[in-house]
Short mmCIF file of C-alpha atoms and ligand atoms in Angstrom, two decimals:
data_model
loop_
_atom_site.label_atom_id
_atom_site.label_comp_id
_atom_site.label_asym_id
_atom_site.label_seq_id
_atom_site.Cartn_x
_atom_site.Cartn_y
_atom_site.Cartn_z
CA MET A 1 125.58 144.74 75.47
CA PRO A 2 127.28 142.77 77.48
CA ASP A 3 127.55 145.50 80.23
CA GLN A 4 123.99 144.99 81.40
CA VAL A 5 124.37 141.22 81.29
CA ARG A 6 127.52 141.44 83.30
CA HIS A 7 125.98 143.59 85.99
CA ASP A 8 123.04 141.24 86.35
CA GLU A 9 125.45 138.41 86.66
CA TRP A 10 127.37 140.21 89.34
CA SER A 11 124.28 140.82 91.39
CA ARG A 12 123.65 137.10 91.25
CA MET A 13 127.23 136.57 92.28
CA ARG A 14 126.67 138.82 95.31
CA LEU A 15 124.94 135.81 96.76
CA TYR A 16 128.43 134.59 97.43
CA PRO A 17 128.90 136.26 100.84
CA MET A 18 125.91 134.21 102.05
CA LEU A 19 127.11 130.99 100.44
CA ARG A 20 130.53 131.69 101.82
CA SER A 21 129.31 131.73 105.40
CA PHE A 22 127.92 128.21 104.85
CA ALA A 23 131.10 127.04 103.17
CA PHE A 24 133.31 128.57 105.86
CA ALA A 25 131.34 126.75 108.55
CA LEU A 26 132.71 123.54 107.03
CA ASP A 27 136.24 122.25 107.30
CA ALA A 28 138.17 123.70 104.32
CA GLU A 29 138.58 120.42 102.50
CA ALA A 30 134.91 119.45 102.98
CA ALA A 31 133.91 122.85 101.60
CA HIS A 32 136.11 122.28 98.57
CA ARG A 33 134.58 118.85 97.93
CA ALA A 34 131.06 120.30 98.32
CA THR A 35 131.90 123.04 95.82
CA ILE A 36 133.06 120.52 93.21
CA THR A 37 129.94 118.42 93.79
CA VAL A 38 127.67 121.43 93.29
CA LEU A 39 129.59 122.50 90.19
CA LYS A 40 129.18 119.02 88.74
CA LEU A 41 125.41 119.35 89.07
CA ARG A 42 125.40 122.59 87.12
CA THR A 43 125.84 121.24 83.65
CA GLY A 44 122.72 122.35 81.86
CA SER A 45 121.91 125.87 82.94
CA GLY A 46 122.98 128.71 85.13
CA PHE A 47 126.38 129.32 83.57
CA THR A 48 127.08 131.27 80.45
CA PRO A 49 128.70 128.67 78.27
CA GLU A 50 130.86 131.04 76.33
CA PRO A 51 132.51 134.00 78.00
CA ASP A 52 131.50 137.11 76.07
CA ASP A 53 134.88 138.66 76.56
CA ALA A 54 135.95 141.91 75.04
CA PRO A 55 137.95 141.22 71.88
CA THR A 56 140.81 143.29 73.34
CA LEU A 57 141.29 140.59 75.98
CA GLN A 58 141.96 137.87 73.41
CA THR A 59 145.58 136.91 73.38
CA THR A 60 147.86 134.30 71.83
CA VAL A 61 150.57 132.65 73.90
CA ALA A 62 152.65 129.62 72.87
CA GLY A 63 150.49 129.34 69.77
CA LEU A 64 147.28 129.00 71.81
CA ARG A 65 144.44 131.49 71.51
CA PHE A 66 143.03 132.55 74.88
CA ALA A 67 139.61 134.24 75.07
CA ASN A 68 140.94 136.20 78.05
CA PRO A 69 144.20 136.06 80.03
CA ILE A 70 142.68 134.93 83.36
CA GLY A 71 143.21 131.30 84.26
CA LEU A 72 142.21 129.04 87.11
CA ALA A 73 145.44 127.82 88.75
CA ALA A 74 146.21 124.15 89.37
CA GLY A 75 144.93 122.47 92.52
CA PHE A 76 141.25 123.45 92.44
CA ASP A 77 140.19 120.86 89.87
CA LYS A 78 142.86 118.26 90.53
CA ASP A 79 141.10 115.40 88.75
CA GLY A 80 139.56 117.23 85.81
CA GLU A 81 136.00 116.99 87.11
CA VAL A 82 134.76 120.50 86.31
CA PRO A 83 136.94 122.27 83.74
CA GLY A 84 133.96 123.11 81.53
CA GLN A 85 132.02 124.61 84.41
CA MET A 86 134.98 126.78 85.41
CA LEU A 87 135.41 128.00 81.83
CA GLY A 88 131.70 128.76 81.91
CA LEU A 89 132.33 131.03 84.90
CA GLY A 90 134.52 133.21 82.72
CA PHE A 91 138.04 131.82 83.06
CA GLY A 92 139.95 131.98 79.77
CA PHE A 93 141.75 128.77 80.71
CA VAL A 94 141.69 126.13 83.40
CA GLU A 95 144.64 124.12 84.65
CA VAL A 96 143.66 120.65 85.81
CA GLY A 97 145.94 118.71 88.22
CA THR A 98 148.44 118.11 89.60
CA VAL A 99 147.95 114.55 88.38
CA THR A 100 150.51 111.83 89.09
CA PRO A 101 150.95 108.56 87.16
CA ARG A 102 149.40 106.46 89.93
CA PRO A 103 146.52 107.56 92.18
CA GLN A 104 147.64 108.66 95.63
CA ALA A 105 145.93 109.66 98.86
CA GLY A 106 148.13 112.63 99.74
CA ASN A 107 149.03 113.69 103.27
CA PRO A 108 146.95 112.96 106.40
CA ARG A 109 144.15 115.43 107.19
CA PRO A 110 143.84 118.17 108.19
CA ARG A 111 146.00 119.46 105.36
CA LEU A 112 144.15 122.56 104.13
CA PHE A 113 143.74 125.69 106.26
CA ARG A 114 141.93 128.97 105.63
CA LEU A 115 143.77 131.93 107.14
CA ILE A 116 140.76 134.21 107.00
CA GLU A 117 142.35 137.25 108.68
CA ASP A 118 145.12 137.09 106.10
CA GLN A 119 142.99 136.30 103.03
CA ALA A 120 145.29 133.32 102.61
CA VAL A 121 145.42 129.53 102.54
CA ILE A 122 148.05 127.07 103.72
CA ASN A 123 147.93 123.64 102.10
CA ARG A 124 149.98 120.50 102.41
CA MET A 125 147.69 118.31 100.31
CA GLY A 126 150.61 116.30 98.88
CA PHE A 127 149.24 115.67 95.38
CA ASN A 128 146.11 113.78 96.38
CA ASN A 129 144.61 112.71 93.05
CA GLU A 130 142.94 109.84 91.26
CA GLY A 131 145.84 109.31 88.85
CA GLN A 132 146.39 110.14 85.22
CA ALA A 133 144.22 107.40 83.73
CA ALA A 134 141.11 108.71 85.51
CA ALA A 135 141.74 112.33 84.53
CA ARG A 136 142.57 111.34 80.99
CA ALA A 137 139.33 109.39 80.61
CA ARG A 138 137.31 112.35 81.92
CA LEU A 139 139.06 114.86 79.70
CA ALA A 140 138.76 112.55 76.69
CA ARG A 141 134.98 112.49 77.16
CA ARG A 142 135.08 116.24 77.19
CA GLU A 143 137.25 116.33 74.07
CA ARG A 144 134.78 114.22 72.18
CA GLY A 145 132.03 116.53 73.30
CA SER A 146 129.85 113.67 74.44
CA GLY A 147 130.00 114.25 78.20
CA PRO A 148 127.49 116.23 80.23
CA ASP A 149 129.61 119.34 79.87
CA ALA A 150 129.73 119.22 76.09
CA ALA A 151 128.14 122.66 76.05
CA TYR A 152 131.23 124.11 77.67
CA ARG A 153 133.67 123.01 75.03
CA THR A 154 135.09 126.47 74.77
CA GLY A 155 138.24 127.77 76.36
CA LEU A 156 141.52 126.02 76.96
CA VAL A 157 142.30 123.25 79.41
CA GLY A 158 145.87 122.61 80.52
CA VAL A 159 147.02 119.63 82.54
CA ASN A 160 149.59 119.95 85.32
CA VAL A 161 151.68 116.81 85.86
CA GLY A 162 153.76 115.70 88.85
CA ALA A 163 155.56 112.72 90.37
CA ASN A 164 154.27 110.14 92.82
CA LYS A 165 155.67 110.55 96.33
CA ASP A 166 157.02 106.97 96.43
CA SER A 167 158.34 106.99 92.88
CA ALA A 168 161.80 105.47 92.42
CA ASP A 169 162.34 107.57 89.27
CA ARG A 170 160.67 110.94 89.36
CA ILE A 171 161.89 112.03 85.96
CA ALA A 172 160.22 108.95 84.48
CA ASP A 173 156.97 110.06 86.15
CA TYR A 174 157.07 113.40 84.30
CA VAL A 175 157.82 111.66 81.03
CA ALA A 176 154.89 109.32 81.67
CA GLY A 177 152.70 112.34 82.46
CA VAL A 178 153.58 114.06 79.20
CA GLU A 179 152.86 110.88 77.24
CA ALA A 180 149.60 110.09 79.04
CA MET A 181 148.09 113.55 79.11
CA SER A 182 149.22 115.07 75.78
CA PRO A 183 146.22 113.78 73.84
CA VAL A 184 143.73 115.52 76.15
CA ALA A 185 145.58 118.73 77.07
CA ASP A 186 145.79 122.09 75.30
CA TYR A 187 149.04 122.57 77.23
CA LEU A 188 150.98 120.66 79.86
CA THR A 189 152.63 122.03 82.99
CA ILE A 190 155.67 120.39 84.53
CA ASN A 191 155.21 121.07 88.22
CA ILE A 192 158.42 120.79 90.19
CA SER A 193 157.56 123.52 92.66
CA SER A 194 155.02 122.07 95.08
CA PRO A 195 156.50 122.13 98.56
CA ASN A 196 154.48 119.16 99.82
CA THR A 197 156.24 116.25 98.13
CA PRO A 198 159.58 115.89 99.92
CA GLY A 199 162.52 116.55 97.60
CA LEU A 200 160.37 117.62 94.63
CA ARG A 201 161.73 121.16 94.51
CA GLY A 202 165.20 119.58 94.20
CA LEU A 203 164.30 119.07 90.54
CA GLN A 204 164.68 122.83 90.14
CA ASP A 205 168.41 122.45 90.87
CA GLU A 206 170.80 122.81 87.98
CA GLY A 207 171.75 119.27 86.94
CA ALA A 208 168.38 117.78 87.81
CA LEU A 209 166.45 120.44 85.89
CA ASP A 210 168.53 119.90 82.76
CA GLU A 211 168.05 116.16 82.97
CA LEU A 212 164.31 116.50 83.52
CA LEU A 213 163.70 118.98 80.72
CA ALA A 214 165.86 117.02 78.29
CA ALA A 215 163.85 113.88 79.05
CA VAL A 216 160.54 115.71 78.61
CA GLN A 217 161.71 117.22 75.34
CA GLN A 218 162.84 113.83 74.12
CA VAL A 219 159.31 112.37 74.40
CA ARG A 220 158.00 115.16 72.22
CA VAL A 221 160.69 114.72 69.58
CA ASP A 222 160.31 110.93 69.56
CA LYS A 223 156.65 111.24 68.75
CA PRO A 224 156.39 113.37 65.61
CA ARG A 225 153.00 114.77 64.78
CA SER A 226 151.00 112.79 62.28
CA ASP A 227 150.65 115.78 59.96
CA ALA A 228 153.88 115.97 58.01
CA SER A 229 153.65 119.76 57.75
CA SER A 230 154.86 120.19 61.32
CA GLY A 231 158.45 119.56 60.17
CA SER A 232 160.90 119.63 63.06
CA GLN A 233 158.42 121.21 65.48
CA PRO A 234 158.07 119.31 68.74
CA ALA A 235 155.02 117.08 68.84
CA GLY A 236 152.11 117.49 71.20
CA PRO A 237 150.85 120.48 73.17
CA PRO A 238 153.09 123.29 74.43
CA ILE A 239 154.88 122.59 77.71
CA PHE A 240 155.04 125.06 80.57
CA LEU A 241 157.26 124.87 83.66
CA LYS A 242 155.91 125.95 87.05
CA VAL A 243 158.43 127.36 89.50
CA ALA A 244 158.55 128.29 93.19
CA PRO A 245 158.68 131.88 94.46
CA ASP A 246 161.36 130.99 97.01
CA LEU A 247 164.41 131.93 94.97
CA ALA A 248 168.10 132.18 95.77
CA ASP A 249 170.43 134.53 93.89
CA GLY A 250 170.87 133.42 90.29
CA ASP A 251 167.97 130.92 90.35
CA ALA A 252 165.81 132.85 87.91
CA GLU A 253 168.65 133.24 85.36
CA ARG A 254 169.56 129.56 85.63
CA MET A 255 165.96 128.36 85.22
CA VAL A 256 165.28 130.71 82.32
CA ARG A 257 168.37 129.45 80.52
CA ALA A 258 167.41 125.79 81.08
CA ALA A 259 163.83 126.43 79.94
CA ILE A 260 164.93 128.19 76.75
CA ASP A 261 167.63 125.59 76.00
CA HIS A 262 165.06 122.82 76.27
CA LYS A 263 162.36 124.65 74.29
CA ILE A 264 159.92 125.05 77.16
CA ASP A 265 157.04 127.25 75.93
CA ALA A 266 156.31 129.34 79.06
CA LEU A 267 157.16 129.69 82.76
CA ILE A 268 154.47 129.82 85.44
CA VAL A 269 155.61 132.08 88.27
CA SER A 270 154.75 130.93 90.88
CA ASN A 271 153.61 128.14 93.15
CA THR A 272 152.97 128.61 96.90
CA THR A 273 155.70 129.81 99.26
CA VAL A 274 157.27 127.93 102.15
CA SER A 275 158.27 131.28 103.67
CA ARG A 276 156.06 132.96 106.28
CA PRO A 277 155.62 136.69 105.94
CA PRO A 278 153.94 138.19 109.03
CA LEU A 279 150.48 136.55 109.42
CA LYS A 280 147.63 137.08 111.88
CA SER A 281 145.88 133.72 111.73
CA ARG A 282 146.36 131.01 114.33
CA TYR A 283 147.20 128.63 111.46
CA ALA A 284 150.24 130.69 110.45
CA ASP A 285 152.72 128.05 111.59
CA GLU A 286 151.06 125.09 109.90
CA PRO A 287 153.58 123.45 107.58
CA GLY A 288 152.81 123.68 103.85
CA GLY A 289 152.58 126.16 101.02
CA LEU A 290 151.13 129.62 101.63
CA SER A 291 148.94 131.24 98.94
CA GLY A 292 146.71 134.29 98.65
CA ALA A 293 147.27 137.92 99.67
CA PRO A 294 150.53 137.45 101.64
CA LEU A 295 152.09 135.71 98.61
CA LYS A 296 151.35 138.65 96.32
CA PRO A 297 154.54 140.71 96.87
CA LEU A 298 156.75 137.62 96.73
CA ALA A 299 155.17 136.30 93.52
CA LEU A 300 155.34 139.75 91.91
CA ASP A 301 158.99 140.07 92.86
CA ALA A 302 159.71 136.57 91.49
CA LEU A 303 157.93 137.49 88.24
CA ARG A 304 160.07 140.61 87.91
CA GLN A 305 163.22 138.54 88.46
CA PHE A 306 162.13 136.13 85.70
CA ARG A 307 161.27 139.04 83.42
CA ARG A 308 164.71 140.58 83.96
CA ALA A 309 166.37 137.24 83.37
CA SER A 310 164.41 136.44 80.22
CA ALA A 311 163.92 139.90 78.66
CA GLY A 312 160.81 138.68 76.88
CA GLU A 313 162.47 135.60 75.34
CA ILE A 314 159.97 133.21 76.95
CA PRO A 315 156.37 133.99 77.93
CA LEU A 316 155.63 134.26 81.66
CA ILE A 317 152.40 133.43 83.47
CA GLY A 318 151.88 135.36 86.71
CA VAL A 319 150.28 133.62 89.71
CA GLY A 320 150.13 134.27 93.44
CA GLY A 321 147.82 136.53 95.41
CA ILE A 322 145.94 137.94 92.41
CA ALA A 323 142.51 139.06 93.59
CA THR A 324 141.55 142.14 91.55
CA ALA A 325 141.82 143.58 88.06
CA GLU A 326 144.46 145.93 89.49
CA ASP A 327 146.55 142.94 90.63
CA ALA A 328 146.20 141.23 87.23
CA TRP A 329 147.10 144.45 85.43
CA GLN A 330 150.18 144.96 87.61
CA ARG A 331 151.31 141.39 86.82
CA ILE A 332 150.79 141.93 83.06
CA ARG A 333 152.69 145.22 83.13
CA ALA A 334 155.47 143.41 85.05
CA GLY A 335 155.81 140.89 82.22
CA ALA A 336 153.07 138.28 82.50
CA SER A 337 151.34 137.32 79.25
CA LEU A 338 148.67 135.47 81.24
CA VAL A 339 147.66 135.26 84.91
CA GLN A 340 146.15 132.57 87.11
CA LEU A 341 144.50 132.54 90.53
CA TYR A 342 143.02 130.16 93.05
CA THR A 343 142.93 131.45 96.65
CA ALA A 344 141.11 134.71 95.89
CA MET A 345 138.22 132.69 94.46
CA VAL A 346 137.77 131.10 97.89
CA TYR A 347 137.28 134.55 99.42
CA GLU A 348 135.68 136.46 96.56
CA GLY A 349 133.50 133.79 94.96
CA PRO A 350 132.99 132.42 91.49
CA GLY A 351 132.29 135.81 89.88
CA ILE A 352 135.96 136.73 90.22
CA ALA A 353 137.07 135.78 86.69
CA ARG A 354 134.41 137.91 85.04
CA ARG A 355 135.03 140.83 87.41
CA ILE A 356 138.74 140.79 86.62
CA ALA A 357 138.11 140.40 82.87
CA TYR A 358 135.80 143.37 82.89
CA GLY A 359 138.22 145.47 84.96
CA LEU A 360 141.14 144.54 82.72
CA SER A 361 139.33 145.56 79.55
CA ARG A 362 138.67 148.96 81.16
CA LYS A 363 142.30 149.32 82.22
CA LEU A 364 143.49 148.55 78.70
CA HIS A 365 141.22 151.22 77.36
CA GLN A 366 142.09 153.82 80.03
CA ASP A 367 145.83 153.33 79.60
CA GLY A 368 145.59 153.40 75.80
CA PHE A 369 146.60 149.83 74.95
CA ALA A 370 144.95 148.06 72.03
CA ASN A 371 145.32 144.60 73.53
CA ILE A 372 146.93 142.56 76.32
CA ALA A 373 150.06 141.64 74.33
CA GLU A 374 150.89 145.32 73.92
CA ALA A 375 150.76 145.87 77.69
CA VAL A 376 152.95 142.90 78.66
CA GLY A 377 156.11 144.12 80.38
CA SER A 378 155.24 147.80 79.88
CA GLU A 379 155.93 148.94 83.48
C1 LIG B 401 144.56 124.06 98.08
C2 LIG B 401 145.59 124.29 97.04
C3 LIG B 401 146.04 123.23 96.27
C4 LIG B 401 147.00 123.44 95.28
N1 LIG B 401 147.41 122.39 94.52
C5 LIG B 401 148.29 122.60 93.51
C6 LIG B 401 148.70 121.53 92.67
O1 LIG B 401 148.22 120.40 92.79
N2 LIG B 401 149.61 121.80 91.70
C7 LIG B 401 150.13 123.05 91.51
O2 LIG B 401 150.94 123.25 90.59
N3 LIG B 401 149.76 124.09 92.28
C8 LIG B 401 148.86 123.88 93.27
N4 LIG B 401 148.47 124.94 94.06
C9 LIG B 401 149.10 126.27 93.85
C10 LIG B 401 148.26 127.19 92.98
O3 LIG B 401 148.12 126.66 91.69
C11 LIG B 401 148.89 128.59 92.90
O4 LIG B 401 150.16 128.47 92.25
C12 LIG B 401 149.11 129.23 94.26
O5 LIG B 401 148.05 128.92 95.13
C13 LIG B 401 149.25 130.75 94.18
O6 LIG B 401 148.09 131.36 93.62
P1 LIG B 401 146.90 132.01 94.53
O7 LIG B 401 147.57 132.89 95.53
O8 LIG B 401 146.04 132.71 93.56
O9 LIG B 401 146.21 130.84 95.17
C14 LIG B 401 147.51 124.75 95.06
C15 LIG B 401 147.04 125.81 95.83
C16 LIG B 401 146.10 125.60 96.81
C17 LIG B 401 145.61 126.77 97.61
#
């Protein structure tokens, strides 16, 4: 069994509180860079290359088969440096990005803040990334299985695309992202919900969203798949749309309708919030997007609004403040076919994906569900 293996792994992972005190002594962005550097070293050993997930956790969404429903959210591995290592830590899928067509530096530092008392993070990174060509080259090496992480060629890797801050035509940037990244992505995410690129969330507004999604859909239709059997199916990987949790009345219904009309394959609910629920940390008033524990009720509420609006017509992916198997289970029962997390990994360490996977398989069993799909939306 796997049970014994898992427990041994966890005791190794209990090293994290010690590692964390080193990491937390560093500025948040330096700690993040150090983490990526260490992960890049760990290519040969130390990680289990293939998550030995319970078969009940396997699930199919948008035609993709996930080994488990727990994903790493966008923003941790912006440039596609360590997707294999993160899959090796037990995530069923990893979302690389946000990547923009051209490289960009992002906002001035400091731009990343740990709100320790609140188990939260505020970031205003502003899509710092090395550009799509760099990420594409890295992911292509991985695809061919010739890179140092060839051993980790299991699990799914999505790519989250965005627009450059100084772009004259943001819609064209998304179209370029879909074209550039399709060959190396299991799925693509159209990210119009980051609060740190001025005006970006405006693309969620009615006319703009229709125009954007029509343009994205057009690239897929214009490029039919080489295998003739695909018929009128859109070409390329499935496309997901990532939305903000800061919703006005009617927003969820409007976005669901636009997504379905334009054949979007799933909605990711949600990005960080610009709102500020009560917080204890001295960084509470830093501008940017808030993630982690204080986002949890808002993201859950947003998910429920999208579930009500869509009634199961389009798959939903729940993100925001998920830290435990209980949180993931609640999101699945509220309508999420998959979940993602980022901030809780900062506080709980790299064992979090496996802990949640293990807890979820127990919850399925206890509550009498045969698999994840059966539990989706069952609250
Ligand atoms: C430091 C940081 C950077 C992020 N960068 C991105 C990004 O580039 N693109 C994106 O779609 N979401 C980004 N996010 C948002 C996360 O993907 C996620 O939607 C959000 O943090 C809520 O999940 P969590 O509470 O589990 O962190 C970022 C989050 C953090 C904390």
